[in-house]
Amino acid sequence: MGDALRLTRRWVAEAVGGDLRCVDPQREIGNVVIDTRVLQAGDFFVALRGARYDGHHFVAQAFEKGAGGAIVGILSRIFWLKAPRWSYVVLYVALG
């Protein structure tokens, strides 16, 4: 890896102006993905909204697959029910 960029949960939260909710803000994240079909454990899921799909419908699935966190614009109770307690972070970014 050498000079590879390493992102932490805290860095991502500050970069997007999000509300960090986790126990370890210094933990590094894996890849940043927008498609749960390619997500691997430790990756960070970004829930994008588009004309055909809304990534928020896949946040629970991302956590089931081991996502280390997610950036969302909508908070939903289902996220908390599907994600293992204390093993994830959700960054809530209010979209204006």
GROMACS .gro file of C-alpha atoms in nm:
model
   96
    1MET     CA    1   0.000   0.000   0.000
    2GLY     CA    2   0.279   0.243   0.082
    3ASP     CA    3   0.152   0.590   0.003
    4ALA     CA    4  -0.213   0.490  -0.040
    5LEU     CA    5  -0.467   0.733   0.101
    6ARG     CA    6  -0.617   0.600   0.424
    7LEU     CA    7  -0.948   0.748   0.529
    8THR     CA    8  -1.094   0.735   0.877
    9ARG     CA    9  -1.456   0.763   0.977
   10ARG     CA   10  -1.384   1.100   1.138
   11TRP     CA   11  -1.217   1.232   0.821
   12VAL     CA   12  -1.518   1.133   0.612
   13ALA     CA   13  -1.760   1.291   0.861
   14GLU     CA   14  -1.572   1.619   0.855
   15ALA     CA   15  -1.537   1.614   0.476
   16VAL     CA   16  -1.912   1.583   0.418
   17GLY     CA   17  -2.024   1.786   0.719
   18GLY     CA   18  -2.206   1.483   0.852
   19ASP     CA   19  -2.318   1.373   1.197
   20LEU     CA   20  -2.083   1.094   1.303
   21ARG     CA   21  -2.243   0.816   1.506
   22CYS     CA   22  -2.001   0.540   1.605
   23VAL     CA   23  -1.768   0.424   1.878
   24ASP     CA   24  -1.437   0.444   1.692
   25PRO     CA   25  -1.402   0.756   1.472
   26GLN     CA   26  -1.035   0.678   1.401
   27ARG     CA   27  -1.108   0.342   1.240
   28GLU     CA   28  -1.003   0.327   0.876
   29ILE     CA   29  -1.260   0.252   0.610
   30GLY     CA   30  -1.227   0.025   0.308
   31ASN     CA   31  -1.344   0.120  -0.037
   32VAL     CA   32  -1.619   0.375  -0.091
   33VAL     CA   33  -1.902   0.212  -0.288
   34ILE     CA   34  -2.247   0.304  -0.421
   35ASP     CA   35  -2.353  -0.049  -0.520
   36THR     CA   36  -2.413  -0.318  -0.258
   37ARG     CA   37  -2.346  -0.588  -0.516
   38VAL     CA   38  -1.974  -0.504  -0.506
   39LEU     CA   39  -1.956  -0.411  -0.137
   40GLN     CA   40  -1.710  -0.605   0.078
   41ALA     CA   41  -1.686  -0.612   0.456
   42GLY     CA   42  -1.539  -0.287   0.586
   43ASP     CA   43  -1.638  -0.082   0.280
   44PHE     CA   44  -1.822   0.248   0.317
   45PHE     CA   45  -2.161   0.273   0.144
   46VAL     CA   46  -2.290   0.599  -0.003
   47ALA     CA   47  -2.668   0.604  -0.052
   48LEU     CA   48  -2.725   0.802  -0.370
   49ARG     CA   49  -3.069   0.897  -0.499
   50GLY     CA   50  -3.129   0.877  -0.872
   51ALA     CA   51  -3.413   0.872  -1.123
   52ARG     CA   52  -3.442   0.491  -1.115
   53TYR     CA   53  -3.300   0.383  -0.778
   54ASP     CA   54  -3.269   0.519  -0.428
   55GLY     CA   55  -2.962   0.394  -0.244
   56HIS     CA   56  -3.140   0.441   0.088
   57HIS     CA   57  -3.338   0.126   0.008
   58PHE     CA   58  -3.010  -0.068   0.018
   59VAL     CA   59  -2.851   0.065   0.338
   60ALA     CA   60  -2.977  -0.222   0.553
   61GLN     CA   61  -2.840  -0.468   0.295
   62ALA     CA   62  -2.504  -0.289   0.302
   63PHE     CA   63  -2.484  -0.334   0.679
   64GLU     CA   64  -2.589  -0.699   0.648
   65LYS     CA   65  -2.293  -0.747   0.412
   66GLY     CA   66  -2.056  -0.590   0.666
   67ALA     CA   67  -2.033  -0.227   0.559
   68GLY     CA   68  -1.819  -0.023   0.795
   69GLY     CA   69  -2.048   0.274   0.753
   70ALA     CA   70  -2.279   0.468   0.529
   71ILE     CA   71  -2.348   0.821   0.419
   72VAL     CA   72  -2.722   0.880   0.407
   73GLY     CA   73  -2.958   1.171   0.353
   74ILE     CA   74  -3.250   0.996   0.522
   75LEU     CA   75  -3.237   0.832   0.863
   76SER     CA   76  -3.446   0.519   0.900
   77ARG     CA   77  -3.509   0.292   1.193
   78ILE     CA   78  -3.443  -0.010   0.968
   79PHE     CA   79  -3.072   0.084   0.955
   80TRP     CA   80  -3.039   0.030   1.327
   81LEU     CA   81  -3.233  -0.296   1.324
   82LYS     CA   82  -3.020  -0.453   1.049
   83ALA     CA   83  -2.675  -0.333   1.154
   84PRO     CA   84  -2.472  -0.511   1.423
   85ARG     CA   85  -2.465  -0.291   1.731
   86TRP     CA   86  -2.154  -0.072   1.771
   87SER     CA   87  -1.986  -0.197   1.454
   88TYR     CA   88  -2.087   0.072   1.209
   89VAL     CA   89  -2.116   0.443   1.150
   90VAL     CA   90  -2.388   0.639   0.981
   91LEU     CA   91  -2.313   0.985   0.854
   92TYR     CA   92  -2.632   1.181   0.820
   93VAL     CA   93  -2.597   1.460   0.568
   94ALA     CA   94  -2.896   1.693   0.554
   95LEU     CA   95  -2.970   1.755   0.190
   96GLY     CA   96  -3.117   2.095   0.136
   0.00000   0.00000   0.00000
